[in-house]
PDB file of C-alpha atoms in Angstrom:
ATOM      1  CA  MET C1335      68.602  82.609-147.708  1.00  0.00           C
ATOM      2  CA  ASN C1336      65.505  82.591-150.205  1.00  0.00           C
ATOM      3  CA  PHE C1337      63.481  85.813-149.370  1.00  0.00           C
ATOM      4  CA  TRP C1338      60.704  85.185-151.719  1.00  0.00           C
ATOM      5  CA  ARG C1339      59.620  81.997-149.538  1.00  0.00           C
ATOM      6  CA  VAL C1340      55.651  81.562-149.381  1.00  0.00           C
ATOM      7  CA  ASN C1341      54.131  81.434-146.021  1.00  0.00           C
ATOM      8  CA  LEU C1342      53.330  77.954-144.993  1.00  0.00           C
ATOM      9  CA  LEU C1343      49.888  78.608-144.086  1.00  0.00           C
ATOM     10  CA  TYR C1344      49.429  80.295-147.612  1.00  0.00           C
ATOM     11  CA  THR C1345      50.996  77.291-149.281  1.00  0.00           C
ATOM     12  CA  ALA C1346      48.486  74.789-147.787  1.00  0.00           C
ATOM     13  CA  TRP C1347      45.500  77.138-148.389  1.00  0.00           C
ATOM     14  CA  LEU C1348      46.665  77.177-152.229  1.00  0.00           C
ATOM     15  CA  ALA C1349      47.686  73.293-152.269  1.00  0.00           C
ATOM     16  CA  ALA C1350      44.269  72.415-151.058  1.00  0.00           C
ATOM     17  CA  GLY C1351      42.833  74.199-154.136  1.00  0.00           C
ATOM     18  CA  ILE C1352      42.241  77.256-152.069  1.00  0.00           C
ATOM     19  CA  GLY C1353      39.734  75.102-149.763  1.00  0.00           C
ATOM     20  CA  ALA C1354      39.427  74.773-146.206  1.00  0.00           C
ATOM     21  CA  ALA C1355      42.466  74.995-144.277  1.00  0.00           C
ATOM     22  CA  PRO C1356      43.820  72.309-142.615  1.00  0.00           C
ATOM     23  CA  ALA C1357      42.697  71.272-139.149  1.00  0.00           C
ATOM     24  CA  TYR C1358      45.810  72.294-137.372  1.00  0.00           C
ATOM     25  CA  ALA C1359      45.961  75.691-139.115  1.00  0.00           C
ATOM     26  CA  GLN C1360      43.896  78.065-136.713  1.00  0.00           C
ATOM     27  CA  VAL C1361      43.698  80.755-139.398  1.00  0.00           C
ATOM     28  CA  THR C1362      41.692  83.788-138.140  1.00  0.00           C
ATOM     29  CA  VAL C1363      42.261  86.189-140.870  1.00  0.00           C
ATOM     30  CA  GLU C1364      41.377  85.695-144.715  1.00  0.00           C
ATOM     31  CA  ALA C1365      44.646  85.383-146.874  1.00  0.00           C
ATOM     32  CA  ALA C1366      43.039  87.646-149.317  1.00  0.00           C
ATOM     33  CA  SER C1367      42.778  90.477-146.637  1.00  0.00           C
ATOM     34  CA  LEU C1368      46.758  90.266-146.331  1.00  0.00           C
ATOM     35  CA  MET C1369      47.165  90.248-149.981  1.00  0.00           C
ATOM     36  CA  THR C1370      45.565  93.711-150.317  1.00  0.00           C
ATOM     37  CA  THR C1371      46.911  97.152-149.194  1.00  0.00           C
ATOM     38  CA  PRO C1372      46.021 100.761-149.301  1.00  0.00           C
ATOM     39  CA  VAL C1373      48.056 102.546-151.975  1.00  0.00           C
ATOM     40  CA  TYR C1374      49.158 106.294-151.190  1.00  0.00           C
ATOM     41  CA  LEU C1375      50.110 108.488-153.908  1.00  0.00           C
ATOM     42  CA  LEU C1376      52.957 111.162-152.870  1.00  0.00           C
ATOM     43  CA  ASP C1377      54.396 113.975-154.619  1.00  0.00           C
ATOM     44  CA  GLY C1378      57.653 114.291-152.416  1.00  0.00           C
ATOM     45  CA  THR C1379      56.233 114.080-148.790  1.00  0.00           C
ATOM     46  CA  LYS C1380      53.050 115.334-149.778  1.00  0.00           C
ATOM     47  CA  GLN C1381      49.826 112.847-150.002  1.00  0.00           C
ATOM     48  CA  VAL C1382      48.001 113.448-153.069  1.00  0.00           C
ATOM     49  CA  SER C1383      45.374 110.738-152.985  1.00  0.00           C
ATOM     50  CA  GLN C1384      44.622 106.980-151.920  1.00  0.00           C
ATOM     51  CA  GLY C1385      43.482 104.020-153.756  1.00  0.00           C
ATOM     52  CA  THR C1386      43.794 100.395-153.400  1.00  0.00           C
ATOM     53  CA  GLY C1387      46.382  97.604-154.540  1.00  0.00           C
ATOM     54  CA  PHE C1388      47.150  93.933-154.354  1.00  0.00           C
ATOM     55  CA  PHE C1389      50.091  91.766-154.578  1.00  0.00           C
ATOM     56  CA  PHE C1390      50.599  89.320-157.403  1.00  0.00           C
ATOM     57  CA  GLY C1391      53.424  86.981-157.838  1.00  0.00           C
ATOM     58  CA  ILE C1392      54.942  84.871-160.785  1.00  0.00           C
ATOM     59  CA  LYS C1393      56.691  81.760-160.392  1.00  0.00           C
ATOM     60  CA  ASN C1394      59.847  80.168-161.746  1.00  0.00           C
ATOM     61  CA  LEU C1395      60.330  77.026-163.426  1.00  0.00           C
ATOM     62  CA  ASN C1396      61.003  75.559-159.958  1.00  0.00           C
ATOM     63  CA  GLY C1397      57.472  76.531-158.830  1.00  0.00           C
ATOM     64  CA  VAL C1398      59.092  79.191-156.610  1.00  0.00           C
ATOM     65  CA  ILE C1399      57.845  82.778-156.735  1.00  0.00           C
ATOM     66  CA  ASP C1400      60.546  85.088-158.124  1.00  0.00           C
ATOM     67  CA  THR C1401      58.717  88.234-158.877  1.00  0.00           C
ATOM     68  CA  VAL C1402      55.940  89.935-157.160  1.00  0.00           C
ATOM     69  CA  PHE C1403      54.053  92.990-158.345  1.00  0.00           C
ATOM     70  CA  LEU C1404      51.972  95.549-156.832  1.00  0.00           C
ATOM     71  CA  VAL C1405      48.652  95.573-158.977  1.00  0.00           C
ATOM     72  CA  THR C1406      46.642  98.811-158.860  1.00  0.00           C
ATOM     73  CA  ASN C1407      45.203 101.360-161.454  1.00  0.00           C
ATOM     74  CA  TYR C1408      46.807 103.713-163.662  1.00  0.00           C
ATOM     75  CA  HIS C1409      44.696 106.421-162.517  1.00  0.00           C
ATOM     76  CA  VAL C1410      45.906 105.644-158.855  1.00  0.00           C
ATOM     77  CA  VAL C1411      49.659 106.234-159.582  1.00  0.00           C
ATOM     78  CA  THR C1412      48.973 109.132-162.087  1.00  0.00           C
ATOM     79  CA  GLY C1413      45.968 110.941-160.864  1.00  0.00           C
ATOM     80  CA  HIS C1414      44.849 110.487-164.816  1.00  0.00           C
ATOM     81  CA  SER C1415      43.019 108.011-166.987  1.00  0.00           C
ATOM     82  CA  PRO C1416      45.303 106.118-169.350  1.00  0.00           C
ATOM     83  CA  GLY C1417      45.977 108.163-172.407  1.00  0.00           C
ATOM     84  CA  SER C1418      45.827 111.462-170.625  1.00  0.00           C
ATOM     85  CA  THR C1419      48.639 114.247-171.404  1.00  0.00           C
ATOM     86  CA  LEU C1420      48.158 115.940-168.188  1.00  0.00           C
ATOM     87  CA  PRO C1421      51.059 116.200-165.834  1.00  0.00           C
ATOM     88  CA  ARG C1422      51.527 113.205-163.367  1.00  0.00           C
ATOM     89  CA  GLN C1423      50.412 114.086-159.986  1.00  0.00           C
ATOM     90  CA  GLY C1424      52.771 112.197-157.821  1.00  0.00           C
ATOM     91  CA  ASP C1425      56.364 110.405-157.880  1.00  0.00           C
ATOM     92  CA  ARG C1426      55.979 107.784-155.579  1.00  0.00           C
ATOM     93  CA  VAL C1427      53.721 105.321-153.785  1.00  0.00           C
ATOM     94  CA  VAL C1428      53.559 104.142-149.891  1.00  0.00           C
ATOM     95  CA  PHE C1429      51.903 100.780-148.997  1.00  0.00           C
ATOM     96  CA  TYR C1430      51.928  98.079-146.733  1.00  0.00           C
ATOM     97  CA  LEU C1431      53.031  94.507-146.280  1.00  0.00           C
ATOM     98  CA  HIS C1432      51.689  92.096-143.700  1.00  0.00           C
ATOM     99  CA  LYS C1433      54.428  90.135-141.681  1.00  0.00           C
ATOM    100  CA  ASP C1434      52.305  87.538-140.050  1.00  0.00           C
ATOM    101  CA  GLN C1435      48.770  85.821-140.393  1.00  0.00           C
ATOM    102  CA  ASN C1436      48.209  85.694-136.984  1.00  0.00           C
ATOM    103  CA  GLU C1437      49.363  89.374-136.165  1.00  0.00           C
ATOM    104  CA  PRO C1438      47.626  91.367-138.915  1.00  0.00           C
ATOM    105  CA  SER C1439      48.292  94.893-137.046  1.00  0.00           C
ATOM    106  CA  ASP C1440      52.080  94.040-137.807  1.00  0.00           C
ATOM    107  CA  VAL C1441      53.087  95.499-140.967  1.00  0.00           C
ATOM    108  CA  LYS C1442      55.863  96.655-142.904  1.00  0.00           C
ATOM    109  CA  GLN C1443      55.720 100.156-144.663  1.00  0.00           C
ATOM    110  CA  VAL C1444      57.268 100.324-148.175  1.00  0.00           C
ATOM    111  CA  VAL C1445      58.128 103.267-150.188  1.00  0.00           C
ATOM    112  CA  LEU C1446      58.854 102.904-154.034  1.00  0.00           C
ATOM    113  CA  PRO C1447      59.513 105.483-156.830  1.00  0.00           C
ATOM    114  CA  LEU C1448      57.278 105.452-159.695  1.00  0.00           C
ATOM    115  CA  TYR C1449      59.628 106.677-162.261  1.00  0.00           C
ATOM    116  CA  SER C1450      63.479 106.332-163.140  1.00  0.00           C
ATOM    117  CA  THR C1451      65.807 109.179-162.666  1.00  0.00           C
ATOM    118  CA  ALA C1452      65.206 109.738-166.459  1.00  0.00           C
ATOM    119  CA  GLY C1453      61.620 110.206-165.832  1.00  0.00           C
ATOM    120  CA  THR C1454      60.719 106.624-167.407  1.00  0.00           C
ATOM    121  CA  PRO C1455      57.672 104.678-165.476  1.00  0.00           C
ATOM    122  CA  LEU C1456      59.001 101.905-163.502  1.00  0.00           C
ATOM    123  CA  TRP C1457      55.709 100.073-163.963  1.00  0.00           C
ATOM    124  CA  GLU C1458      54.208  97.750-166.629  1.00  0.00           C
ATOM    125  CA  GLN C1459      51.032  98.385-168.580  1.00  0.00           C
ATOM    126  CA  SER C1460      49.452  97.001-171.678  1.00  0.00           C
ATOM    127  CA  THR C1461      50.627  97.870-174.866  1.00  0.00           C
ATOM    128  CA  GLU C1462      48.005  96.039-176.433  1.00  0.00           C
ATOM    129  CA  HIS C1463      44.933  97.810-174.481  1.00  0.00           C
ATOM    130  CA  LEU C1464      46.429 101.364-174.222  1.00  0.00           C
ATOM    131  CA  ASP C1465      43.002 102.343-172.204  1.00  0.00           C
ATOM    132  CA  ALA C1466      43.383  99.511-169.605  1.00  0.00           C
ATOM    133  CA  ASP C1467      43.465 100.978-166.304  1.00  0.00           C
ATOM    134  CA  VAL C1468      45.984  98.764-165.080  1.00  0.00           C
ATOM    135  CA  ILE C1469      49.593  98.798-163.869  1.00  0.00           C
ATOM    136  CA  LEU C1470      52.104  96.253-162.302  1.00  0.00           C
ATOM    137  CA  LEU C1471      54.865  97.918-160.105  1.00  0.00           C
ATOM    138  CA  PRO C1472      57.611  95.226-159.429  1.00  0.00           C
ATOM    139  CA  LEU C1473      58.734  95.131-155.977  1.00  0.00           C
ATOM    140  CA  PRO C1474      62.447  94.742-155.059  1.00  0.00           C
ATOM    141  CA  ARG C1475      63.201  91.366-153.204  1.00  0.00           C
ATOM    142  CA  ALA C1476      64.472  93.119-150.226  1.00  0.00           C
ATOM    143  CA  ALA C1477      60.809  94.247-149.576  1.00  0.00           C
ATOM    144  CA  PHE C1478      59.840  90.756-148.350  1.00  0.00           C
ATOM    145  CA  GLU C1479      63.258  90.098-146.453  1.00  0.00           C
ATOM    146  CA  GLY C1480      62.547  88.125-143.357  1.00  0.00           C
ATOM    147  CA  ILE C1481      58.799  88.295-143.686  1.00  0.00           C
ATOM    148  CA  ALA C1482      56.047  85.996-144.870  1.00  0.00           C
ATOM    149  CA  MET C1483      54.706  86.601-148.069  1.00  0.00           C
ATOM    150  CA  PHE C1484      50.986  86.709-149.006  1.00  0.00           C
ATOM    151  CA  VAL C1485      50.216  87.066-152.747  1.00  0.00           C
ATOM    152  CA  PHE C1486      47.893  86.294-155.363  1.00  0.00           C
ATOM    153  CA  VAL C1487      49.273  83.965-158.086  1.00  0.00           C
ATOM    154  CA  ASP C1488      48.217  82.465-161.468  1.00  0.00           C
ATOM    155  CA  ASP C1489      46.265  79.299-159.697  1.00  0.00           C
ATOM    156  CA  HIS C1490      44.113  82.224-158.083  1.00  0.00           C
ATOM    157  CA  THR C1491      42.792  83.251-161.458  1.00  0.00           C
ATOM    158  CA  ARG C1492      41.612  79.598-162.438  1.00  0.00           C
ATOM    159  CA  THR C1493      40.077  78.071-159.707  1.00  0.00           C
ATOM    160  CA  ASP C1494      37.209  75.745-160.295  1.00  0.00           C
ATOM    161  CA  ILE C1495      34.070  78.077-159.637  1.00  0.00           C
ATOM    162  CA  ARG C1496      31.594  79.139-162.486  1.00  0.00           C
ATOM    163  CA  ILE C1497      31.238  82.745-163.075  1.00  0.00           C
ATOM    164  CA  ARG C1498      27.936  83.903-164.705  1.00  0.00           C
ATOM    165  CA  PRO C1499      25.790  87.416-164.688  1.00  0.00           C
ATOM    166  CA  THR C1500      24.490  87.531-161.296  1.00  0.00           C
ATOM    167  CA  SER C1501      27.336  85.712-159.633  1.00  0.00           C
ATOM    168  CA  GLY C1502      28.519  87.298-156.754  1.00  0.00           C
ATOM    169  CA  ALA C1503      31.763  89.632-157.019  1.00  0.00           C
ATOM    170  CA  THR C1504      33.528  91.113-153.774  1.00  0.00           C
ATOM    171  CA  LEU C1505      35.705  93.891-153.813  1.00  0.00           C
ATOM    172  CA  VAL C1506      38.467  94.213-151.105  1.00  0.00           C
ATOM    173  CA  GLY C1507      39.621  97.529-150.507  1.00  0.00           C
ATOM    174  CA  TYR C1508      39.543 101.004-148.675  1.00  0.00           C
ATOM    175  CA  PRO C1509      36.549 103.200-149.359  1.00  0.00           C
ATOM    176  CA  TYR C1510      37.417 106.765-148.647  1.00  0.00           C
ATOM    177  CA  GLY C1511      40.363 105.333-146.788  1.00  0.00           C
ATOM    178  CA  PHE C1512      38.155 103.663-144.318  1.00  0.00           C
ATOM    179  CA  SER C1513      39.137 100.235-142.924  1.00  0.00           C
ATOM    180  CA  ASP C1514      40.277  98.287-139.750  1.00  0.00           C
ATOM    181  CA  THR C1515      43.225 100.679-138.894  1.00  0.00           C
ATOM    182  CA  THR C1516      43.928  99.131-135.747  1.00  0.00           C
ATOM    183  CA  ASN C1517      44.382  95.671-137.385  1.00  0.00           C
ATOM    184  CA  ARG C1518      45.381  96.966-140.666  1.00  0.00           C
ATOM    185  CA  LEU C1519      42.590  95.016-142.521  1.00  0.00           C
ATOM    186  CA  PRO C1520      40.590  96.117-145.473  1.00  0.00           C
ATOM    187  CA  VAL C1521      36.788  96.356-145.939  1.00  0.00           C
ATOM    188  CA  TRP C1522      34.807  93.501-148.140  1.00  0.00           C
ATOM    189  CA  LYS C1523      32.163  94.881-150.029  1.00  0.00           C
ATOM    190  CA  THR C1524      29.954  92.216-152.405  1.00  0.00           C
ATOM    191  CA  GLY C1525      27.865  92.952-155.375  1.00  0.00           C
ATOM    192  CA  HIS C1526      27.252  90.884-158.682  1.00  0.00           C
ATOM    193  CA  VAL C1527      28.615  90.422-161.927  1.00  0.00           C
ATOM    194  CA  ALA C1528      26.523  92.567-164.259  1.00  0.00           C
ATOM    195  CA  SER C1529      27.601  91.603-167.724  1.00  0.00           C
ATOM    196  CA  GLU C1530      28.673  88.230-169.765  1.00  0.00           C
ATOM    197  CA  PRO C1531      32.063  87.583-168.032  1.00  0.00           C
ATOM    198  CA  GLN C1532      33.260  85.335-170.805  1.00  0.00           C
ATOM    199  CA  VAL C1533      32.689  88.067-173.336  1.00  0.00           C
ATOM    200  CA  ASP C1534      35.114  91.423-173.198  1.00  0.00           C
ATOM    201  CA  PHE C1535      32.638  94.071-172.793  1.00  0.00           C
ATOM    202  CA  GLN C1536      32.745  96.612-175.498  1.00  0.00           C
ATOM    203  CA  GLY C1537      35.800  94.713-177.109  1.00  0.00           C
ATOM    204  CA  LYS C1538      37.774  95.366-173.963  1.00  0.00           C
ATOM    205  CA  PRO C1539      39.412  92.702-171.608  1.00  0.00           C
ATOM    206  CA  ALA C1540      36.776  93.782-168.808  1.00  0.00           C
ATOM    207  CA  PHE C1541      33.416  92.943-167.488  1.00  0.00           C
ATOM    208  CA  LEU C1542      31.085  94.812-165.529  1.00  0.00           C
ATOM    209  CA  VAL C1543      29.866  94.677-161.702  1.00  0.00           C
ATOM    210  CA  ASP C1544      26.779  95.725-159.982  1.00  0.00           C
ATOM    211  CA  VAL C1545      28.233  97.138-156.559  1.00  0.00           C
ATOM    212  CA  SER C1546      28.128 100.142-154.506  1.00  0.00           C
ATOM    213  CA  ALA C1547      31.862 101.258-154.550  1.00  0.00           C
ATOM    214  CA  PHE C1548      33.444 104.641-153.309  1.00  0.00           C
ATOM    215  CA  PRO C1549      36.826 106.637-154.170  1.00  0.00           C
ATOM    216  CA  GLY C1550      39.474 104.897-152.392  1.00  0.00           C
ATOM    217  CA  MET C1551      38.471 101.416-153.758  1.00  0.00           C
ATOM    218  CA  SER C1552      40.123 101.951-157.085  1.00  0.00           C
ATOM    219  CA  GLY C1553      42.509  99.074-157.865  1.00  0.00           C
ATOM    220  CA  SER C1554      40.855  96.477-155.404  1.00  0.00           C
ATOM    221  CA  PRO C1555      40.983  92.845-156.123  1.00  0.00           C
ATOM    222  CA  VAL C1556      37.548  91.850-157.309  1.00  0.00           C
ATOM    223  CA  LEU C1557      36.964  88.025-155.962  1.00  0.00           C
ATOM    224  CA  ALA C1558      34.432  85.272-156.451  1.00  0.00           C
ATOM    225  CA  VAL C1559      33.985  83.597-153.151  1.00  0.00           C
ATOM    226  CA  ALA C1560      32.052  80.506-152.561  1.00  0.00           C
ATOM    227  CA  ASN C1561      31.331  79.145-148.803  1.00  0.00           C
ATOM    228  CA  GLY C1562      29.519  76.148-149.019  1.00  0.00           C
ATOM    229  CA  VAL C1563      27.897  74.687-152.237  1.00  0.00           C
ATOM    230  CA  TYR C1564      28.915  76.306-155.481  1.00  0.00           C
ATOM    231  CA  GLU C1565      29.066  75.358-159.165  1.00  0.00           C
ATOM    232  CA  ASP C1566      32.101  74.454-160.926  1.00  0.00           C
ATOM    233  CA  GLU C1567      33.063  74.974-164.536  1.00  0.00           C
ATOM    234  CA  GLN C1568      31.425  71.756-165.680  1.00  0.00           C
ATOM    235  CA  GLY C1569      28.198  72.752-164.069  1.00  0.00           C
ATOM    236  CA  VAL C1570      28.785  69.893-161.114  1.00  0.00           C
ATOM    237  CA  MET C1571      27.924  71.157-157.681  1.00  0.00           C
ATOM    238  CA  ARG C1572      30.548  70.966-155.184  1.00  0.00           C
ATOM    239  CA  SER C1573      31.125  72.159-151.672  1.00  0.00           C
ATOM    240  CA  GLY C1574      34.108  74.087-149.822  1.00  0.00           C
ATOM    241  CA  HIS C1575      35.734  77.274-149.589  1.00  0.00           C
ATOM    242  CA  VAL C1576      36.760  78.575-152.695  1.00  0.00           C
ATOM    243  CA  VAL C1577      38.367  82.039-153.797  1.00  0.00           C
ATOM    244  CA  ARG C1578      38.780  83.350-157.399  1.00  0.00           C
ATOM    245  CA  LEU C1579      40.809  86.359-158.380  1.00  0.00           C
ATOM    246  CA  LEU C1580      38.642  87.843-161.301  1.00  0.00           C
ATOM    247  CA  GLY C1581      40.269  90.930-161.801  1.00  0.00           C
ATOM    248  CA  VAL C1582      40.872  94.699-160.718  1.00  0.00           C
ATOM    249  CA  PHE C1583      38.243  97.172-159.950  1.00  0.00           C
ATOM    250  CA  SER C1584      38.736 100.318-162.020  1.00  0.00           C
ATOM    251  CA  ALA C1585      35.793 103.121-161.872  1.00  0.00           C
ATOM    252  CA  MET C1586      32.210 103.620-161.885  1.00  0.00           C
ATOM    253  CA  PRO C1587      30.810 105.084-165.329  1.00  0.00           C
ATOM    254  CA  VAL C1588      28.725 108.152-165.225  1.00  0.00           C
ATOM    255  CA  MET C1589      25.946 109.076-167.660  1.00  0.00           C
ATOM    256  CA  ARG C1590      26.149 112.595-168.705  1.00  0.00           C
ATOM    257  CA  SER C1591      22.844 114.488-168.153  1.00  0.00           C
ATOM    258  CA  GLN C1592      21.691 115.986-171.663  1.00  0.00           C
ATOM    259  CA  THR C1593      19.135 118.112-169.430  1.00  0.00           C
ATOM    260  CA  PRO C1594      20.635 121.574-168.415  1.00  0.00           C
ATOM    261  CA  GLY C1595      20.448 121.724-164.512  1.00  0.00           C
ATOM    262  CA  GLN C1596      20.178 118.007-163.924  1.00  0.00           C
ATOM    263  CA  SER C1597      22.827 115.994-162.331  1.00  0.00           C
ATOM    264  CA  ASP C1598      24.769 113.308-163.864  1.00  0.00           C
ATOM    265  CA  ILE C1599      23.266 109.809-163.240  1.00  0.00           C
ATOM    266  CA  SER C1600      25.592 107.209-161.571  1.00  0.00           C
ATOM    267  CA  LEU C1601      24.323 103.631-162.668  1.00  0.00           C
ATOM    268  CA  GLN C1602      26.089 101.993-159.891  1.00  0.00           C
ATOM    269  CA  LEU C1603      28.148  99.823-162.213  1.00  0.00           C
ATOM    270  CA  GLY C1604      31.897  99.280-162.163  1.00  0.00           C
ATOM    271  CA  TYR C1605      34.562  98.150-164.753  1.00  0.00           C
ATOM    272  CA  VAL C1606      36.744  95.002-163.579  1.00  0.00           C
ATOM    273  CA  TRP C1607      39.798  94.444-165.947  1.00  0.00           C
ATOM    274  CA  LYS C1608      40.064  90.673-166.112  1.00  0.00           C
ATOM    275  CA  ALA C1609      42.499  88.524-163.994  1.00  0.00           C
ATOM    276  CA  ALA C1610      44.035  87.236-167.340  1.00  0.00           C
ATOM    277  CA  LEU C1611      45.508  90.740-168.384  1.00  0.00           C
ATOM    278  CA  ILE C1612      47.299  90.889-164.962  1.00  0.00           C
ATOM    279  CA  ALA C1613      48.534  87.357-165.381  1.00  0.00           C
ATOM    280  CA  ASP C1614      49.547  88.085-169.103  1.00  0.00           C
ATOM    281  CA  LEU C1615      51.604  91.356-168.021  1.00  0.00           C
ATOM    282  CA  ALA C1616      53.280  89.425-165.047  1.00  0.00           C
ATOM    283  CA  LYS C1617      54.461  86.780-167.481  1.00  0.00           C
ATOM    284  CA  ALA C1618      55.626  88.999-169.813  1.00  0.00           C
ATOM    285  CA  TYR C1619      57.868  91.166-167.520  1.00  0.00           C
ATOM    286  CA  ARG C1620      61.544  91.445-167.808  1.00  0.00           C
ATOM    287  CA  ALA C1621      63.663  93.207-165.569  1.00  0.00           C
ATOM    288  CA  ARG C1622      65.109  96.156-166.622  1.00  0.00           C
TER     289      ARG C1622
END
């Protein structure tokens, strides 16, 4: 039995160019909501902090997903920024997998260690961009045994929707842990692209979004969503329902005040590490 099977509704959704679901598929929950999860950092049995993560899969030569990663921020799994020499704050993460698109409250809890017995991190991170606040934690195949799979794949990063400054950018996550806990569904918050998305901001594979985000949303997938008329990459106006994975949300920069007694200033801007970085890390992964 192939435990890495893709849910049929998801397959139809993707095969249609991430467009409108077939008439016979009575989909009531957006697939991206099921691809997103709260991520809890634990130190032993003690919860240390909470962030957001999402699932990203890579396919083998036969087009079958054979590896799935939990994507989140480096600081979500360590408690510190990349490059910090401070001691790690936790040793494992807890997150959830949805079992059925029509029963969102039915989830499977997964607990994964973050380090080997030798203390080596089990996640993947960029060796080229050491300050990239992105990690990919591979999931064991048994995690999806007997349940449906809801994951982003490389195709989601290349859907035909043009992204410009001021284009809408939606974060799917758990601000301060707040969400629909009854149905195990995240919150969608929308802002706008705030820098040139085709240019690496300050030479890093990232761009900015202007959005009201809060602690707990670190690690959220950042999406471009079109419902109705949208512009494609060639400048042609099209219509439909299109979703594109733009990257992973990281942090809100703060301007430090130079005036004694004056508070630091939040610009309400956030970093998004680009989806291409996620896809490249996933493709380069080799099981240890």
